[in-house]
């Protein structure tokens, strides 16, 4: 009896809720820290990046217009599915980052818990980012937070899953849509996350995930006139400086890269990074 060959996993991009191959047809080899081959990942092109922005913009109206409570429910459902596939992510993170099983398990557990934590902020962030402003006159003056729009996220290079969750969840829970450039060296956990998102209740286009060369994909995203904000966490210092200059052309919000202890308490900084403030004046009446 011949030995059975296992079915190898084919990784694809995630754009508009679908799983296309790269427009260019290119792939690149992903290896572990000891240079052992793990898989081929799609090498996304600039055209793929532009397609992802179109999908994110199309999804923005519905996602930002959903109730905060509904967004929280959807994100919690994603956490449920992540919990169900926890063992798979532990294996992928261990291979991608060269961690022991125990350390990979701790990282994945923290990532899932963090997703739940951010999901819980969906209907509470307005209380810390909004206010009733004191004014001298017969009217109310109220400030409320609103999502910035389409956000490009350069995922951290060294934390393939926990770091990814830590930059993605706070961006979308507040109503933004996202184009994520996965870690160039360790994209596989991000591409597996796409499978979870696609089978959850998250509308297509809210999150779009690209794998490939960070510099090649980040450059058109930083200059794209329909991208409203960019998180440069995964960019090297020289690249980050170039991207920040490109982003200035249409006044994007920019989160600059800085050292982050990903397992530490994240606070609310990233939650507030991609929010705008709308102030409304309303007469009190007599």
Tab-separated table of C-alpha atoms in Angstrom:
chain	number	residue	atom	x	y	z
A	1	UNK	CA	0.000	0.000	0.000
A	2	UNK	CA	1.495	3.344	-1.057
A	3	UNK	CA	2.014	6.090	1.495
A	4	UNK	CA	-0.516	8.899	1.201
A	5	UNK	CA	0.749	12.330	0.139
A	6	UNK	CA	-0.615	15.202	2.209
A	7	UNK	CA	-2.548	17.986	0.511
A	8	UNK	CA	-0.307	21.040	0.482
A	9	UNK	CA	-1.865	24.371	1.416
A	10	UNK	CA	-2.132	27.017	-1.300
A	11	UNK	CA	-1.898	30.543	0.078
A	12	UNK	CA	-3.645	33.372	-1.769
A	13	UNK	CA	-4.312	37.071	-1.378
A	14	UNK	CA	-7.532	38.321	0.227
A	15	UNK	CA	-9.203	41.176	-1.658
A	16	UNK	CA	-12.867	42.142	-1.501
A	17	UNK	CA	-13.797	38.966	0.363
A	18	UNK	CA	-12.285	36.755	-2.344
A	19	UNK	CA	-9.021	34.849	-2.707
A	20	UNK	CA	-7.293	35.844	-5.948
A	21	UNK	CA	-3.799	34.901	-6.952
A	22	UNK	CA	-1.466	37.790	-7.502
A	23	UNK	CA	-2.312	39.749	-10.646
A	24	UNK	CA	1.288	39.225	-11.752
A	25	UNK	CA	1.184	35.471	-11.151
A	26	UNK	CA	4.318	35.745	-8.991
A	27	UNK	CA	5.083	33.895	-5.766
A	28	UNK	CA	8.012	33.917	-3.377
A	29	UNK	CA	9.419	31.323	-1.032
A	30	UNK	CA	8.716	31.738	2.667
A	31	UNK	CA	11.229	30.178	5.038
A	32	UNK	CA	11.590	29.809	8.784
A	33	UNK	CA	14.376	31.532	10.761
A	34	UNK	CA	16.668	28.588	9.944
A	35	UNK	CA	16.075	29.064	6.183
A	36	UNK	CA	13.915	25.955	5.868
A	37	UNK	CA	11.137	26.249	3.286
A	38	UNK	CA	7.612	26.610	4.650
A	39	UNK	CA	5.484	27.478	1.603
A	40	UNK	CA	5.092	29.733	-1.408
A	41	UNK	CA	3.230	32.984	-0.783
A	42	UNK	CA	1.705	35.278	-3.421
A	43	UNK	CA	3.941	38.166	-4.436
A	44	UNK	CA	1.340	40.913	-4.733
A	45	UNK	CA	1.796	43.700	-7.269
A	46	UNK	CA	0.960	47.394	-7.300
A	47	UNK	CA	-2.193	46.492	-9.234
A	48	UNK	CA	-3.230	44.174	-6.390
A	49	UNK	CA	-2.675	47.049	-3.950
A	50	UNK	CA	-4.883	49.362	-6.024
A	51	UNK	CA	-7.584	46.666	-6.262
A	52	UNK	CA	-7.480	46.280	-2.481
A	53	UNK	CA	-8.011	50.022	-2.007
A	54	UNK	CA	-11.024	49.932	-4.338
A	55	UNK	CA	-12.504	47.030	-2.350
A	56	UNK	CA	-11.867	48.792	0.964
A	57	UNK	CA	-13.501	52.014	-0.249
A	58	UNK	CA	-16.530	50.108	-1.516
A	59	UNK	CA	-16.976	48.446	1.880
A	60	UNK	CA	-16.431	51.605	3.924
A	61	UNK	CA	-19.960	53.013	3.722
A	62	UNK	CA	-21.661	49.899	5.011
A	63	UNK	CA	-19.079	49.127	7.687
A	64	UNK	CA	-18.791	52.664	9.065
A	65	UNK	CA	-22.575	52.977	8.959
A	66	UNK	CA	-23.168	49.808	10.968
A	67	UNK	CA	-23.989	50.257	14.631
A	68	UNK	CA	-21.040	50.049	16.995
A	69	UNK	CA	-22.763	47.177	18.790
A	70	UNK	CA	-23.059	45.238	15.520
A	71	UNK	CA	-19.370	45.760	14.717
A	72	UNK	CA	-18.506	44.439	18.149
A	73	UNK	CA	-20.656	41.351	17.604
A	74	UNK	CA	-18.969	40.633	14.281
A	75	UNK	CA	-15.486	40.994	15.738
A	76	UNK	CA	-16.420	38.740	18.638
A	77	UNK	CA	-17.553	36.117	16.145
A	78	UNK	CA	-14.117	36.344	14.498
A	79	UNK	CA	-12.544	35.690	17.911
A	80	UNK	CA	-14.710	32.598	18.334
A	81	UNK	CA	-13.425	31.259	15.029
A	82	UNK	CA	-9.827	32.101	15.891
A	83	UNK	CA	-10.254	30.119	19.095
A	84	UNK	CA	-11.514	27.144	17.095
A	85	UNK	CA	-8.410	27.224	14.862
A	86	UNK	CA	-5.979	28.058	17.642
A	87	UNK	CA	-3.811	24.968	17.142
A	88	UNK	CA	-3.287	25.835	13.466
A	89	UNK	CA	-2.131	29.350	14.326
A	90	UNK	CA	0.170	28.039	17.048
A	91	UNK	CA	1.898	25.800	14.496
A	92	UNK	CA	2.189	28.611	11.945
A	93	UNK	CA	3.497	31.158	14.448
A	94	UNK	CA	5.989	28.670	15.869
A	95	UNK	CA	7.322	27.938	12.381
A	96	UNK	CA	7.293	31.568	11.224
A	97	UNK	CA	9.027	33.045	14.255
A	98	UNK	CA	11.132	30.085	15.380
A	99	UNK	CA	9.338	29.845	18.745
A	100	UNK	CA	8.830	26.877	21.016
A	101	UNK	CA	5.324	25.438	21.203
A	102	UNK	CA	4.809	27.009	24.626
A	103	UNK	CA	5.873	30.498	23.499
A	104	UNK	CA	3.847	30.261	20.287
A	105	UNK	CA	0.790	29.184	22.289
A	106	UNK	CA	1.204	32.140	24.640
A	107	UNK	CA	1.524	34.534	21.681
A	108	UNK	CA	-1.582	33.184	19.938
A	109	UNK	CA	-3.608	33.200	23.168
A	110	UNK	CA	-2.654	36.830	23.747
A	111	UNK	CA	-3.601	37.702	20.153
A	112	UNK	CA	-7.065	36.146	20.475
A	113	UNK	CA	-7.639	37.796	23.840
A	114	UNK	CA	-6.581	41.127	22.345
A	115	UNK	CA	-9.070	40.747	19.493
A	116	UNK	CA	-11.821	40.198	22.074
A	117	UNK	CA	-10.596	43.207	24.067
A	118	UNK	CA	-10.795	45.494	21.046
A	119	UNK	CA	-14.195	44.069	20.080
A	120	UNK	CA	-15.476	45.172	23.475
A	121	UNK	CA	-14.454	48.772	22.758
A	122	UNK	CA	-16.774	49.084	19.744
A	123	UNK	CA	-19.640	50.740	21.622
A	124	UNK	CA	-17.503	52.394	24.296
A	125	UNK	CA	-14.859	54.346	22.388
A	126	UNK	CA	-17.256	57.255	21.851
A	127	UNK	CA	-17.312	57.800	25.606
A	128	UNK	CA	-13.561	58.483	25.739
A	129	UNK	CA	-13.176	60.176	22.338
A	130	UNK	CA	-16.341	62.306	22.416
A	131	UNK	CA	-17.609	64.998	24.725
A	132	UNK	CA	-20.337	67.488	25.529
A	133	UNK	CA	-18.523	70.823	25.351
A	134	UNK	CA	-19.389	73.695	27.727
A	135	UNK	CA	-20.476	76.781	25.770
A	136	UNK	CA	-21.983	80.134	26.705
A	137	UNK	CA	-25.273	80.172	24.836
A	138	UNK	CA	-28.665	78.474	24.391
A	139	UNK	CA	-27.334	75.448	22.523
A	140	UNK	CA	-25.604	72.117	22.926
A	141	UNK	CA	-22.134	71.568	21.540
A	142	UNK	CA	-21.281	67.876	21.080
A	143	UNK	CA	-18.104	66.287	19.711
A	144	UNK	CA	-18.287	62.699	18.444
A	145	UNK	CA	-15.653	60.405	16.863
A	146	UNK	CA	-15.976	59.156	13.304
A	147	UNK	CA	-13.748	56.743	11.326
A	148	UNK	CA	-11.054	58.230	9.111
A	149	UNK	CA	-11.764	55.976	6.101
A	150	UNK	CA	-9.491	53.550	4.260
A	151	UNK	CA	-6.401	52.689	6.302
A	152	UNK	CA	-3.235	51.020	4.986
A	153	UNK	CA	-1.510	48.919	7.633
A	154	UNK	CA	2.073	47.689	7.319
A	155	UNK	CA	2.079	44.723	9.681
A	156	UNK	CA	5.031	44.277	12.061
A	157	UNK	CA	7.858	42.197	10.626
A	158	UNK	CA	8.814	40.361	13.819
A	159	UNK	CA	5.404	39.544	15.305
A	160	UNK	CA	3.526	37.685	12.595
A	161	UNK	CA	0.225	37.208	14.432
A	162	UNK	CA	0.067	39.110	17.736
A	163	UNK	CA	1.524	42.237	16.132
A	164	UNK	CA	-0.803	41.876	13.162
A	165	UNK	CA	-3.879	41.598	15.396
A	166	UNK	CA	-2.671	44.544	17.474
A	167	UNK	CA	-2.620	46.910	14.473
A	168	UNK	CA	-5.638	45.515	12.592
A	169	UNK	CA	-8.313	45.140	15.270
A	170	UNK	CA	-8.241	48.751	16.565
A	171	UNK	CA	-8.428	50.125	13.025
A	172	UNK	CA	-11.549	48.228	11.982
A	173	UNK	CA	-13.481	48.174	15.260
A	174	UNK	CA	-13.926	51.946	14.993
A	175	UNK	CA	-15.444	51.679	11.497
A	176	UNK	CA	-12.433	52.018	9.198
A	177	UNK	CA	-11.675	49.562	6.420
A	178	UNK	CA	-8.163	48.217	5.959
A	179	UNK	CA	-5.569	47.174	3.405
A	180	UNK	CA	-2.989	45.084	5.243
A	181	UNK	CA	0.511	44.400	3.969
A	182	UNK	CA	1.507	41.224	5.813
A	183	UNK	CA	4.956	40.681	7.291
A	184	UNK	CA	7.283	40.119	4.351
A	185	UNK	CA	9.291	37.437	6.134
A	186	UNK	CA	6.385	35.721	7.894
A	187	UNK	CA	3.134	36.254	5.943
A	188	UNK	CA	1.508	32.854	6.462
A	189	UNK	CA	-0.391	33.580	9.730
A	190	UNK	CA	-1.859	36.694	8.097
A	191	UNK	CA	-2.963	34.751	5.027
A	192	UNK	CA	-4.557	32.131	7.293
A	193	UNK	CA	-6.319	34.917	9.216
A	194	UNK	CA	-7.928	35.863	5.883
A	195	UNK	CA	-9.613	32.446	5.788
A	196	UNK	CA	-11.132	33.108	9.210
A	197	UNK	CA	-12.357	36.555	8.185
A	198	UNK	CA	-13.865	35.214	4.954
A	199	UNK	CA	-15.963	32.625	6.800
A	200	UNK	CA	-17.094	35.005	9.555
A	201	UNK	CA	-19.783	37.683	9.367
A	202	UNK	CA	-17.263	40.373	8.390
A	203	UNK	CA	-18.422	42.007	5.116
A	204	UNK	CA	-16.145	41.519	2.128
A	205	UNK	CA	-13.684	44.357	1.604
A	206	UNK	CA	-13.534	45.506	5.228
A	207	UNK	CA	-10.149	43.780	5.525
A	208	UNK	CA	-7.915	43.087	2.526
A	209	UNK	CA	-4.628	41.236	2.999
A	210	UNK	CA	-1.626	41.368	0.677
A	211	UNK	CA	1.660	39.489	0.897
A	212	UNK	CA	4.893	40.364	-0.854
A	213	UNK	CA	7.622	42.982	-0.720
A	214	UNK	CA	6.751	45.625	1.839
A	215	UNK	CA	8.489	48.439	-0.055
A	216	UNK	CA	6.861	47.519	-3.372
A	217	UNK	CA	3.338	47.523	-1.905
A	218	UNK	CA	3.680	50.350	0.607
A	219	UNK	CA	4.887	52.910	-1.919
A	220	UNK	CA	1.679	53.035	-4.011
A	221	UNK	CA	-0.465	52.829	-0.870
A	222	UNK	CA	1.271	55.820	0.720
A	223	UNK	CA	0.772	57.904	-2.436
A	224	UNK	CA	-2.759	56.672	-3.198
A	225	UNK	CA	-5.239	59.551	-3.106
A	226	UNK	CA	-8.055	57.320	-1.806
A	227	UNK	CA	-6.103	56.032	1.203
A	228	UNK	CA	-6.872	58.234	4.195
A	229	UNK	CA	-4.328	56.952	6.711
A	230	UNK	CA	-1.296	54.697	6.918
A	231	UNK	CA	0.343	52.814	9.774
A	232	UNK	CA	4.086	52.498	9.107
A	233	UNK	CA	4.780	49.979	11.887
A	234	UNK	CA	6.222	47.359	9.543
A	235	UNK	CA	8.463	49.733	7.571
A	236	UNK	CA	12.221	50.069	8.024
A	237	UNK	CA	13.338	53.598	9.068
A	238	UNK	CA	14.527	54.754	5.638
A	239	UNK	CA	11.418	53.392	3.913
A	240	UNK	CA	9.176	54.923	6.585
A	241	UNK	CA	10.657	58.367	5.914
A	242	UNK	CA	9.988	58.031	2.173
A	243	UNK	CA	6.442	56.831	2.798
A	244	UNK	CA	5.714	59.666	5.183
A	245	UNK	CA	6.740	62.183	2.529
A	246	UNK	CA	4.518	60.451	-0.045
A	247	UNK	CA	1.595	60.427	2.403
A	248	UNK	CA	1.851	64.194	2.832
A	249	UNK	CA	0.539	64.750	-0.695
A	250	UNK	CA	-3.045	64.186	0.411
A	251	UNK	CA	-2.694	64.852	4.156
A	252	UNK	CA	-2.978	61.246	5.316
A	253	UNK	CA	-2.959	60.442	8.972
A	254	UNK	CA	0.351	58.701	9.669
A	255	UNK	CA	1.283	56.399	12.543
A	256	UNK	CA	5.063	56.389	12.715
A	257	UNK	CA	7.007	53.222	13.517
A	258	UNK	CA	8.370	52.903	17.039
A	259	UNK	CA	9.467	50.022	19.281
A	260	UNK	CA	6.470	48.138	20.688
A	261	UNK	CA	6.276	45.430	23.327
A	262	UNK	CA	3.426	43.532	21.684
A	263	UNK	CA	2.467	41.325	24.675
A	264	UNK	CA	2.136	44.413	26.927
A	265	UNK	CA	-1.149	46.186	27.627
A	266	UNK	CA	-1.905	48.070	24.373
A	267	UNK	CA	-3.825	50.965	25.907
A	268	UNK	CA	-6.156	53.033	23.732
A	269	UNK	CA	-3.565	54.805	21.571
A	270	UNK	CA	-4.099	52.779	18.417
A	271	UNK	CA	-7.848	52.740	19.000
A	272	UNK	CA	-7.870	56.534	18.702
A	273	UNK	CA	-5.301	56.816	15.898
A	274	UNK	CA	-7.748	56.648	13.003
A	275	UNK	CA	-10.681	58.666	14.302
A	276	UNK	CA	-11.815	62.144	13.291
A	277	UNK	CA	-13.864	64.439	15.519
A	278	UNK	CA	-17.184	65.860	14.328
A	279	UNK	CA	-18.620	68.739	16.356
A	280	UNK	CA	-22.337	69.529	16.190
A	281	UNK	CA	-24.148	72.630	17.478
A	282	UNK	CA	-27.817	72.224	18.355
A	283	UNK	CA	-30.211	74.750	19.903
A	284	UNK	CA	-31.587	73.864	23.335
A	285	UNK	CA	-35.016	75.251	22.715
A	286	UNK	CA	-37.157	77.002	25.287
